[in-house]
Coordinates of C-alpha atoms in Angstrom, one line a residue:
P145 CA 5.1 13.8 32.9
A146 CA 5.5 15.3 36.4
P147 CA 5.6 19.1 36.5
A148 CA 9.0 20.7 36.6
A149 CA 8.2 22.4 39.8
A150 CA 7.8 19.1 41.7
G151 CA 10.7 18.8 44.1
R152 CA 10.4 15.0 44.6
A153 CA 9.4 12.1 42.5
P154 CA 6.0 10.8 43.5
G155 CA 6.0 7.4 45.2
P156 CA 4.1 4.4 43.9
P157 CA 0.4 5.5 43.7
D158 CA -0.8 2.2 45.2
G159 CA -4.1 2.4 43.3
G160 CA -5.7 4.5 40.6
W161 CA -4.4 3.5 37.2
G162 CA -2.4 0.8 39.0
W163 CA -5.4 -1.4 39.1
V164 CA -5.7 -1.1 35.3
V165 CA -2.1 -2.2 35.1
V166 CA -2.9 -5.2 37.3
F167 CA -5.6 -6.2 34.9
G168 CA -3.1 -6.0 32.0
A169 CA -0.6 -8.0 34.0
F170 CA -3.4 -10.5 34.8
V171 CA -3.9 -11.1 31.0
S172 CA -0.2 -11.2 30.1
I173 CA 0.9 -13.5 33.0
G174 CA -2.2 -15.7 32.4
F175 CA -1.2 -16.4 28.8
A176 CA 2.5 -16.8 29.7
Y177 CA 1.8 -19.6 32.3
A178 CA -1.3 -21.2 30.9
F179 CA -0.8 -21.3 27.2
P180 CA 2.0 -24.0 27.1
K181 CA -0.2 -26.3 29.2
G182 CA -3.3 -25.7 27.1
L183 CA -1.6 -26.8 23.8
A184 CA -1.4 -30.4 24.9
I185 CA -4.9 -31.1 23.6
F186 CA -3.7 -30.7 20.0
F187 CA -0.7 -33.0 20.4
K188 CA -2.4 -36.3 19.5
E189 CA -3.7 -35.1 16.2
I190 CA -0.4 -33.4 15.3
Q191 CA 1.5 -36.6 16.3
D192 CA -0.7 -38.6 13.9
F193 CA -0.4 -36.0 11.1
F194 CA 3.4 -35.9 11.1
G195 CA 3.9 -39.5 12.2
T196 CA 6.1 -38.7 15.1
S197 CA 6.5 -40.3 18.5
Y198 CA 5.0 -38.9 21.7
S199 CA 8.4 -37.8 23.0
E200 CA 9.1 -35.8 19.8
I201 CA 5.8 -34.0 20.0
A202 CA 6.3 -33.3 23.8
W203 CA 9.4 -31.3 22.9
V204 CA 7.1 -28.6 21.6
S205 CA 5.9 -27.7 25.1
S206 CA 9.4 -28.3 26.6
I207 CA 11.1 -25.9 24.1
M208 CA 8.4 -23.3 24.7
L209 CA 8.8 -23.5 28.5
A210 CA 12.6 -23.5 28.3
T211 CA 12.5 -20.4 26.0
T212 CA 10.0 -18.6 28.2
Y213 CA 12.3 -19.0 31.3
G214 CA 15.6 -19.0 29.5
A215 CA 14.9 -15.7 27.8
G216 CA 14.5 -14.0 31.2
P217 CA 17.8 -12.0 31.1
I218 CA 17.0 -10.8 27.5
S219 CA 13.6 -9.6 28.6
S220 CA 15.1 -7.8 31.7
I221 CA 17.7 -6.0 29.5
L222 CA 15.0 -4.9 27.1
V223 CA 12.8 -3.6 30.0
N224 CA 15.7 -1.7 31.5
R225 CA 16.4 -0.2 28.1
Y226 CA 12.9 0.5 26.7
G227 CA 10.4 0.1 29.5
S228 CA 7.6 -2.5 30.1
R229 CA 5.0 -1.2 27.6
P230 CA 6.9 -1.6 24.2
V231 CA 8.4 -4.9 25.4
V232 CA 5.0 -6.5 26.2
M233 CA 3.5 -5.2 23.0
F234 CA 6.3 -6.6 20.9
G235 CA 6.0 -9.9 22.8
G236 CA 2.3 -10.1 22.0
L237 CA 3.1 -9.5 18.4
L238 CA 5.7 -12.3 18.4
C239 CA 3.2 -14.7 20.0
G240 CA 0.6 -14.0 17.4
V241 CA 3.1 -14.3 14.5
G242 CA 4.5 -17.6 15.9
M243 CA 1.1 -19.3 16.3
I244 CA -0.2 -18.1 12.9
S245 CA 3.0 -19.3 11.2
A246 CA 2.7 -22.7 13.0
A247 CA -0.7 -23.2 11.2
F248 CA 1.2 -23.5 7.9
C249 CA 4.0 -25.8 9.2
T250 CA 4.8 -29.0 7.2
S251 CA 7.3 -30.6 9.6
I252 CA 7.8 -31.1 13.3
L253 CA 11.0 -29.1 13.1
Q254 CA 9.1 -26.1 11.9
L255 CA 6.7 -26.5 14.8
Y256 CA 9.7 -26.4 17.2
I257 CA 10.8 -23.1 15.7
C258 CA 7.4 -21.4 15.4
V259 CA 5.6 -22.6 18.5
G260 CA 8.7 -23.4 20.7
F261 CA 11.1 -20.6 20.0
I262 CA 9.1 -17.7 18.5
T263 CA 5.9 -18.0 20.6
G264 CA 8.0 -19.0 23.7
F265 CA 10.2 -15.9 23.3
G266 CA 7.0 -13.8 22.9
L267 CA 5.6 -15.2 26.2
A268 CA 8.9 -14.4 27.9
L269 CA 8.6 -10.8 26.8
N270 CA 5.0 -10.8 28.4
L271 CA 5.9 -12.4 31.7
Q272 CA 8.9 -10.4 33.1
P273 CA 7.7 -6.8 32.3
S274 CA 4.2 -7.6 33.7
V275 CA 5.7 -8.6 37.1
I276 CA 8.2 -5.6 37.0
I277 CA 5.6 -2.9 36.3
I278 CA 3.5 -3.9 39.3
G279 CA 6.5 -3.1 41.6
K280 CA 6.6 0.4 40.1
Y281 CA 2.9 1.1 40.7
F282 CA 2.5 -0.6 44.2
L283 CA 4.4 -0.6 47.5
K284 CA 2.0 -0.9 50.4
R285 CA -0.5 -3.0 48.5
R286 CA 2.0 -4.8 46.4
P287 CA 1.4 -8.3 47.8
I288 CA -2.3 -7.9 47.0
A289 CA -1.6 -6.7 43.5
N290 CA 0.8 -9.5 42.8
G291 CA -1.7 -12.1 44.0
L292 CA -4.4 -10.7 41.7
A293 CA -2.1 -10.6 38.7
M294 CA -0.8 -14.1 39.3
A295 CA -4.4 -15.4 39.5
G296 CA -4.4 -14.9 35.7
S297 CA -2.7 -18.3 35.3
P298 CA -5.5 -20.5 36.7
V299 CA -8.2 -18.4 35.2
M300 CA -6.6 -18.6 31.8
L301 CA -6.0 -22.3 32.2
C302 CA -9.7 -22.9 33.0
T303 CA -10.7 -20.8 30.0
L304 CA -8.2 -22.1 27.5
A305 CA -8.9 -25.8 28.2
P306 CA -12.6 -25.8 27.0
L307 CA -11.8 -23.2 24.3
N308 CA -9.1 -25.3 22.8
Q309 CA -11.3 -28.4 22.8
F310 CA -14.1 -26.4 21.0
L311 CA -11.7 -25.0 18.4
F312 CA -10.2 -28.5 17.9
D313 CA -13.6 -30.1 17.3
N314 CA -14.7 -27.4 14.8
F315 CA -11.5 -26.2 13.0
G316 CA -8.8 -28.9 13.5
W317 CA -5.3 -28.0 14.8
R318 CA -4.4 -25.7 11.9
G319 CA -7.5 -23.6 12.1
S320 CA -7.2 -23.5 15.9
F321 CA -3.6 -22.3 15.7
L322 CA -4.7 -19.4 13.5
I323 CA -7.5 -18.4 15.9
L324 CA -5.2 -18.8 18.9
G325 CA -2.6 -16.5 17.2
A326 CA -5.2 -13.8 16.9
I327 CA -6.3 -14.3 20.5
L328 CA -2.6 -13.9 21.7
L329 CA -2.5 -10.5 20.0
N330 CA -4.6 -9.3 22.9
C331 CA -1.3 -9.2 24.8
C332 CA -0.5 -6.1 22.8
V333 CA -3.7 -4.5 24.2
A334 CA -2.6 -5.5 27.7
G335 CA 0.8 -4.0 27.2
A336 CA -0.7 -0.8 26.0
L337 CA -2.2 -0.4 29.5
F338 CA 1.3 -0.3 31.1
R339 CA 1.6 3.5 31.3
P340 CA 5.2 4.5 32.3
I341 CA 5.6 6.0 35.7
G342 CA 9.3 6.9 35.8
A343 CA 9.3 10.5 34.7
G344 CA 9.5 12.0 38.2
T345 CA 12.3 9.7 39.2
A346 CA 14.5 10.9 36.4
L347 CA 13.8 14.5 37.4
V348 CA 15.0 13.8 41.0
K349 CA 18.1 11.9 39.9
T350 CA 19.1 14.9 37.7
Q351 CA 18.5 17.2 40.7
V352 CA 20.6 15.0 43.0
A353 CA 23.4 15.0 40.4
E354 CA 23.3 18.8 40.1
E355 CA 23.4 19.2 43.9
G356 CA 26.4 16.8 44.0
K357 CA 28.1 18.9 41.4
D358 CA 27.4 22.1 43.3
A359 CA 28.8 20.7 46.5
L360 CA 32.0 19.6 44.8
K361 CA 32.3 22.9 43.1
G362 CA 32.2 24.7 46.5
K363 CA 35.2 22.8 47.7
I364 CA 37.4 23.7 44.7
S365 CA 39.7 26.7 45.2
E366 CA 39.2 29.9 43.4
D367 CA 42.0 29.2 40.9
G368 CA 40.0 26.1 39.7
K369 CA 37.0 27.9 38.2
E370 CA 37.8 26.4 34.8
M371 CA 37.0 22.9 36.2
S372 CA 33.5 24.0 37.2
S373 CA 32.9 25.4 33.8
A374 CA 33.9 22.0 32.3
L375 CA 31.1 20.4 34.1
N376 CA 28.6 21.9 31.7
V377 CA 29.7 19.5 29.0
P378 CA 29.0 16.0 30.4
M379 CA 27.3 14.4 27.5
E380 CA 30.3 14.2 25.1
N381 CA 32.5 12.8 27.8
K382 CA 29.8 10.2 28.7
T383 CA 29.6 9.2 25.0
E384 CA 33.3 8.7 24.8
E385 CA 33.3 6.6 28.0
E386 CA 30.4 4.6 26.8
E387 CA 32.2 3.7 23.6
G388 CA 35.2 2.7 25.6
K389 CA 33.3 0.1 27.7
D390 CA 33.9 -3.5 26.9
C391 CA 31.0 -5.9 26.2
F392 CA 30.7 -7.1 29.8
E393 CA 30.3 -3.6 31.2
K394 CA 27.6 -2.8 28.7
I395 CA 25.7 -5.9 29.6
N396 CA 26.2 -5.2 33.3
Q397 CA 24.7 -1.8 32.7
Y398 CA 21.3 -3.4 32.1
L399 CA 21.7 -6.7 34.0
D400 CA 23.2 -6.3 37.5
F401 CA 25.6 -9.2 38.1
S402 CA 26.5 -7.7 41.5
L403 CA 23.4 -9.4 42.8
F404 CA 25.5 -12.6 43.1
K405 CA 27.2 -10.8 46.0
H406 CA 23.8 -10.2 47.7
R407 CA 23.2 -12.6 50.5
G408 CA 19.4 -12.7 50.4
F409 CA 19.3 -13.1 46.6
L410 CA 21.7 -16.1 46.7
I411 CA 19.5 -17.8 49.4
Y412 CA 16.4 -17.2 47.3
L413 CA 18.1 -18.4 44.1
I414 CA 19.4 -21.7 45.7
G415 CA 16.0 -22.5 47.4
N416 CA 14.0 -21.8 44.2
V417 CA 16.3 -23.8 41.9
L418 CA 15.9 -26.8 44.3
M419 CA 12.1 -26.3 44.6
F420 CA 11.5 -26.4 40.9
L421 CA 12.8 -29.9 40.7
G422 CA 9.5 -31.0 42.2
F423 CA 7.1 -28.1 41.4
F424 CA 5.6 -28.9 38.0
A425 CA 5.9 -32.7 37.8
P426 CA 2.8 -33.4 40.1
I427 CA 0.6 -31.3 37.8
V428 CA 1.8 -33.2 34.7
F429 CA 1.2 -36.6 36.2
L430 CA -1.9 -36.0 38.3
A431 CA -4.4 -37.1 35.7
P432 CA -2.3 -40.1 34.5
Y433 CA -2.0 -41.2 38.1
A434 CA -5.8 -41.0 38.6
K435 CA -6.3 -43.2 35.4
H436 CA -3.6 -45.6 36.7
T437 CA -5.8 -46.2 39.8
G438 CA -8.8 -47.1 37.7
I439 CA -10.6 -43.7 37.5
D440 CA -12.2 -42.8 34.2
E441 CA -10.6 -40.0 32.1
Y442 CA -13.4 -37.4 32.5
S443 CA -13.2 -37.7 36.3
A444 CA -9.4 -37.6 36.1
A445 CA -9.5 -34.4 34.1
F446 CA -12.0 -32.9 36.7
L447 CA -9.2 -33.2 39.3
L448 CA -7.2 -30.6 37.3
S449 CA -10.3 -28.3 37.3
I450 CA -10.6 -28.6 41.1
L451 CA -6.9 -27.7 41.4
A452 CA -7.3 -24.7 39.1
I453 CA -10.4 -23.4 40.9
V454 CA -8.8 -23.6 44.4
D455 CA -5.6 -22.1 42.9
M456 CA -7.7 -19.2 41.5
V457 CA -9.1 -18.4 45.0
A458 CA -5.8 -19.0 46.8
R459 CA -3.6 -16.5 45.0
P460 CA -5.5 -13.3 45.8
T461 CA -6.3 -14.5 49.3
T462 CA -2.6 -15.2 49.9
G463 CA -1.8 -11.7 48.6
I464 CA -4.2 -10.2 51.2
I465 CA -2.7 -12.3 54.0
A466 CA 0.9 -11.5 53.0
N467 CA 0.0 -7.8 53.0
S468 CA -1.1 -7.8 56.6
K469 CA 1.0 -6.1 59.3
W470 CA 1.8 -9.5 60.9
V471 CA 3.1 -11.3 57.8
R472 CA 4.6 -8.6 55.6
P473 CA 7.7 -7.9 57.8
R474 CA 8.6 -11.6 57.7
I475 CA 7.1 -12.7 54.4
Q476 CA 10.1 -14.9 53.7
Y477 CA 9.0 -17.3 56.5
F478 CA 5.5 -17.4 55.0
F479 CA 7.0 -18.3 51.6
S480 CA 9.2 -21.1 53.2
F481 CA 6.1 -22.5 54.9
A482 CA 4.1 -22.5 51.6
I483 CA 6.9 -24.5 49.8
A484 CA 7.1 -27.0 52.7
F485 CA 3.3 -27.3 52.8
N486 CA 3.3 -28.0 49.1
G487 CA 5.9 -30.8 49.6
T488 CA 3.9 -32.3 52.5
C489 CA 0.9 -32.6 50.2
H490 CA 2.9 -34.6 47.7
L491 CA 4.3 -36.9 50.4
L492 CA 0.8 -37.8 51.5
C493 CA -0.6 -38.2 48.0
P494 CA 0.2 -42.0 47.8
L495 CA -2.2 -42.5 50.7
A496 CA -5.1 -41.2 48.6
S497 CA -6.2 -44.5 46.9
S498 CA -9.8 -43.6 46.3
Y499 CA -11.3 -40.8 44.1
T500 CA -12.5 -38.9 47.2
G501 CA -8.9 -39.0 48.5
L502 CA -7.6 -37.6 45.2
I503 CA -10.2 -34.8 45.4
V504 CA -8.9 -33.8 48.9
Y505 CA -5.3 -34.0 47.6
S506 CA -6.1 -31.8 44.6
S507 CA -7.8 -29.2 46.8
F508 CA -4.8 -29.0 49.2
F509 CA -2.4 -29.1 46.2
G510 CA -4.3 -26.2 44.6
L511 CA -4.1 -24.2 47.8
A512 CA -0.4 -24.8 48.3
F513 CA 0.4 -24.2 44.6
G514 CA -1.5 -20.9 44.7
M515 CA 0.3 -19.8 47.9
V516 CA 3.7 -20.4 46.3
C517 CA 2.9 -18.7 43.0
A518 CA 1.4 -15.6 44.7
M519 CA 4.6 -15.0 46.7
L520 CA 7.1 -16.2 44.1
F521 CA 8.0 -12.7 42.8
E522 CA 6.9 -10.7 45.9
T523 CA 9.5 -12.3 48.1
L524 CA 12.2 -11.6 45.5
M525 CA 11.3 -7.9 45.4
D526 CA 11.2 -7.8 49.2
L527 CA 14.9 -9.0 49.2
V528 CA 16.5 -6.9 46.4
G529 CA 14.1 -3.9 46.2
A530 CA 12.3 -2.4 43.3
A531 CA 15.4 -0.8 41.7
R532 CA 17.2 -4.1 41.2
F533 CA 14.2 -6.3 40.7
T534 CA 14.3 -6.2 36.9
S535 CA 17.8 -7.7 36.8
A536 CA 17.0 -10.2 39.6
V537 CA 14.0 -11.7 37.8
G538 CA 16.2 -12.2 34.6
L539 CA 19.0 -13.9 36.5
V540 CA 16.6 -16.1 38.6
T541 CA 14.6 -17.4 35.6
I542 CA 17.7 -18.4 33.6
A543 CA 18.8 -20.4 36.6
E544 CA 15.4 -22.0 37.1
C545 CA 15.1 -23.0 33.4
C546 CA 17.3 -26.1 33.9
T547 CA 15.4 -27.6 36.8
I548 CA 12.0 -26.8 35.3
L549 CA 13.1 -28.9 32.3
L550 CA 14.6 -31.7 34.4
G551 CA 11.8 -32.1 36.9
P552 CA 9.1 -33.9 34.8
P553 CA 11.6 -36.1 33.0
I554 CA 13.1 -37.3 36.3
G555 CA 9.6 -38.1 37.5
G556 CA 8.9 -40.0 34.3
I557 CA 12.1 -42.1 34.7
L558 CA 11.0 -43.0 38.3
I559 CA 7.6 -44.1 37.0
D560 CA 9.1 -46.2 34.2
T561 CA 11.7 -47.8 36.6
F562 CA 9.4 -48.8 39.4
G563 CA 6.1 -49.0 37.5
D564 CA 4.4 -46.9 40.3
Y565 CA 3.5 -43.2 40.6
K566 CA 4.1 -43.0 44.3
Y567 CA 7.9 -42.8 44.0
M568 CA 7.5 -39.7 41.8
F569 CA 5.2 -38.0 44.3
I570 CA 7.6 -38.9 47.2
K571 CA 10.6 -37.5 45.2
C572 CA 8.7 -34.2 44.5
G573 CA 7.5 -33.9 48.1
A574 CA 10.9 -34.6 49.6
V575 CA 12.6 -32.1 47.4
M576 CA 10.1 -29.3 48.2
V577 CA 10.2 -30.0 51.9
L578 CA 14.0 -29.8 51.8
A579 CA 13.8 -26.5 49.8
G580 CA 11.3 -25.0 52.3
T581 CA 13.4 -26.0 55.3
F582 CA 16.5 -24.6 53.6
L583 CA 14.8 -21.3 52.9
F584 CA 13.4 -21.1 56.5
I585 CA 16.8 -21.7 58.2
M586 CA 18.8 -19.4 55.8
N587 CA 16.2 -16.6 56.0
Y588 CA 16.4 -16.8 59.8
Y589 CA 20.2 -16.4 59.5
N590 CA 19.8 -13.5 57.0
Y591 CA 17.3 -11.7 59.3
R592 CA 19.7 -12.1 62.2
M593 CA 22.7 -10.8 60.2
L594 CA 20.7 -7.8 58.9
A595 CA 19.7 -6.9 62.5
K596 CA 23.3 -7.2 63.6
E597 CA 24.6 -5.0 60.8
E598 CA 21.9 -2.4 61.5
K599 CA 22.8 -2.4 65.2
E600 CA 26.5 -1.9 64.4
R601 CA 25.7 0.9 62.0
K602 CA 23.6 2.7 64.6
T603 CA 26.4 2.2 67.2
K604 CA 28.9 3.9 65.0
E605 CA 26.6 6.8 64.2
E606 CA 25.9 7.4 67.9
D607 CA 29.6 7.1 69.1
P608 CA 30.7 10.7 69.9
K609 CA 34.4 9.8 69.9
S610 CA 34.5 8.6 66.3
V611 CA 36.0 11.4 64.2
R612 CA 35.8 10.6 60.5
T613 CA 37.9 12.2 57.8
E614 CA 36.1 13.3 54.7
N615 CA 37.1 10.2 52.7
E616 CA 36.1 7.8 55.5
G617 CA 32.7 9.5 55.8
R618 CA 32.1 9.1 52.1
K619 CA 33.0 5.4 52.2
N620 CA 30.7 4.8 55.2
W621 CA 27.9 6.7 53.5
N622 CA 28.3 4.3 50.5
K623 CA 28.2 1.3 52.8
D624 CA 25.1 2.6 54.7
S625 CA 23.4 3.2 51.4
T626 CA 23.9 -0.5 50.4
Q627 CA 22.7 -1.7 53.8
D628 CA 19.6 0.4 53.9
G629 CA 18.3 -1.0 50.6
P630 CA 18.6 -1.0 46.9
E631 CA 16.3 2.1 46.5
L632 CA 19.4 4.3 47.3
E633 CA 21.6 2.5 44.8
P634 CA 20.8 4.9 41.9
L635 CA 21.7 7.9 44.0
R636 CA 25.0 6.3 45.2
E637 CA 25.9 5.5 41.6
E638 CA 25.0 9.1 40.5
G639 CA 27.3 10.5 43.3
E640 CA 30.2 8.2 42.1
G641 CA 29.6 9.3 38.6
V642 CA 30.0 13.0 39.6
K643 CA 33.1 12.2 41.5
K644 CA 34.7 10.4 38.5
E645 CA 33.7 13.3 36.2
M646 CA 35.4 15.8 38.6
N647 CA 38.6 13.6 38.8
G648 CA 38.7 13.4 35.0
T649 CA 38.4 17.2 34.6

């Protein structure tokens, strides 16, 4: 913990132990994104073993992905309550228990529960805290740190694919699940690296609260000295107020629903929900499309390897570019371009009729996919700030859950209806170009509105004729705090809490 003599909370270190945290996030995020894709190699044998259809066995991955994204708000609440380290360690334990239990399943329903729900929930507890902890350790170098951590997904995918094939050939699906459960326990080790960094912040918040109390005490007349002495017993009053809160207020304490009034957050949410309708389907259908054009299955699988290798390089490179002084101030435009570029690749894919053309498409697709993934959480943190990022991630992932599930099935329906893959790629490309264009236009509007509000605020401050009463000044200070950014939000809430306490006394 920070020494008591420290007057201010230290800012994000932007290095040091933060790079160890990035490595832990690299492992956790890699497993969270790559593990559901890597399980597909076992599906054929499991399907034959239980005598189920392909659609029934495919629900294992679908339930796992839906649980990983749908449990986002629960993960955010737990991080707000307990911190990132215990949540990730508990998530790693759940992943291991889920996969080890799946090795003893005797029905497909039991696989849904063990692999889909238990392991999926464990992966959710790995994904969110790993992204959140990076925002606490990095500020200036945050885009680079996010890019390196997000590179865990393609690296793990390249590693798990041959590993799963080796395990399958030597131990079968039951033995493989036992070994994979033990491997997933390494998420507990990654979580142990997430050393908390919030001790100094708590110290400053207490200091600000005490200063606020002293300022209010000074304004009370001499005959109100009893009121100031009552301030020394805040804990019992807080407990009574806490017990009196209804269920919604208690949830809102850990999950900030006021974000739905935040203009930038709403723009990001709508654009991302639209984008995910066409984000994952091209990866799912790339190898089948190559086989459909007459390419052998080993060459078709190699296209995914090319995509993963380019993706692996693209993510940290995008983080370095996004951290430059030319891109960082307008990173939302860069994100919009990456989404539209991704969609353009899909629109041009039907023109690639030869294997060489598909290699070129896979390379550009890997580049565009890595660019989007590297900035996916960085742009959200840029909009809402580090203080409200935990709640924002939870609310975004639960909204994205629906379109992530609907995207591949809609693409499959188009393939079944027309008997051709090109309509699926055109659908995905059109949706992503539309999402990128929407984000570009709305972010331009948002930047203009923020500049206008900042100009009005400065004009009011510089106007010598404006005489404010004490209440008006307090209201405007609250308004300015909201405009300046979410980092001041905890201080504003602390000030309001002191005021309520005084009124109650």
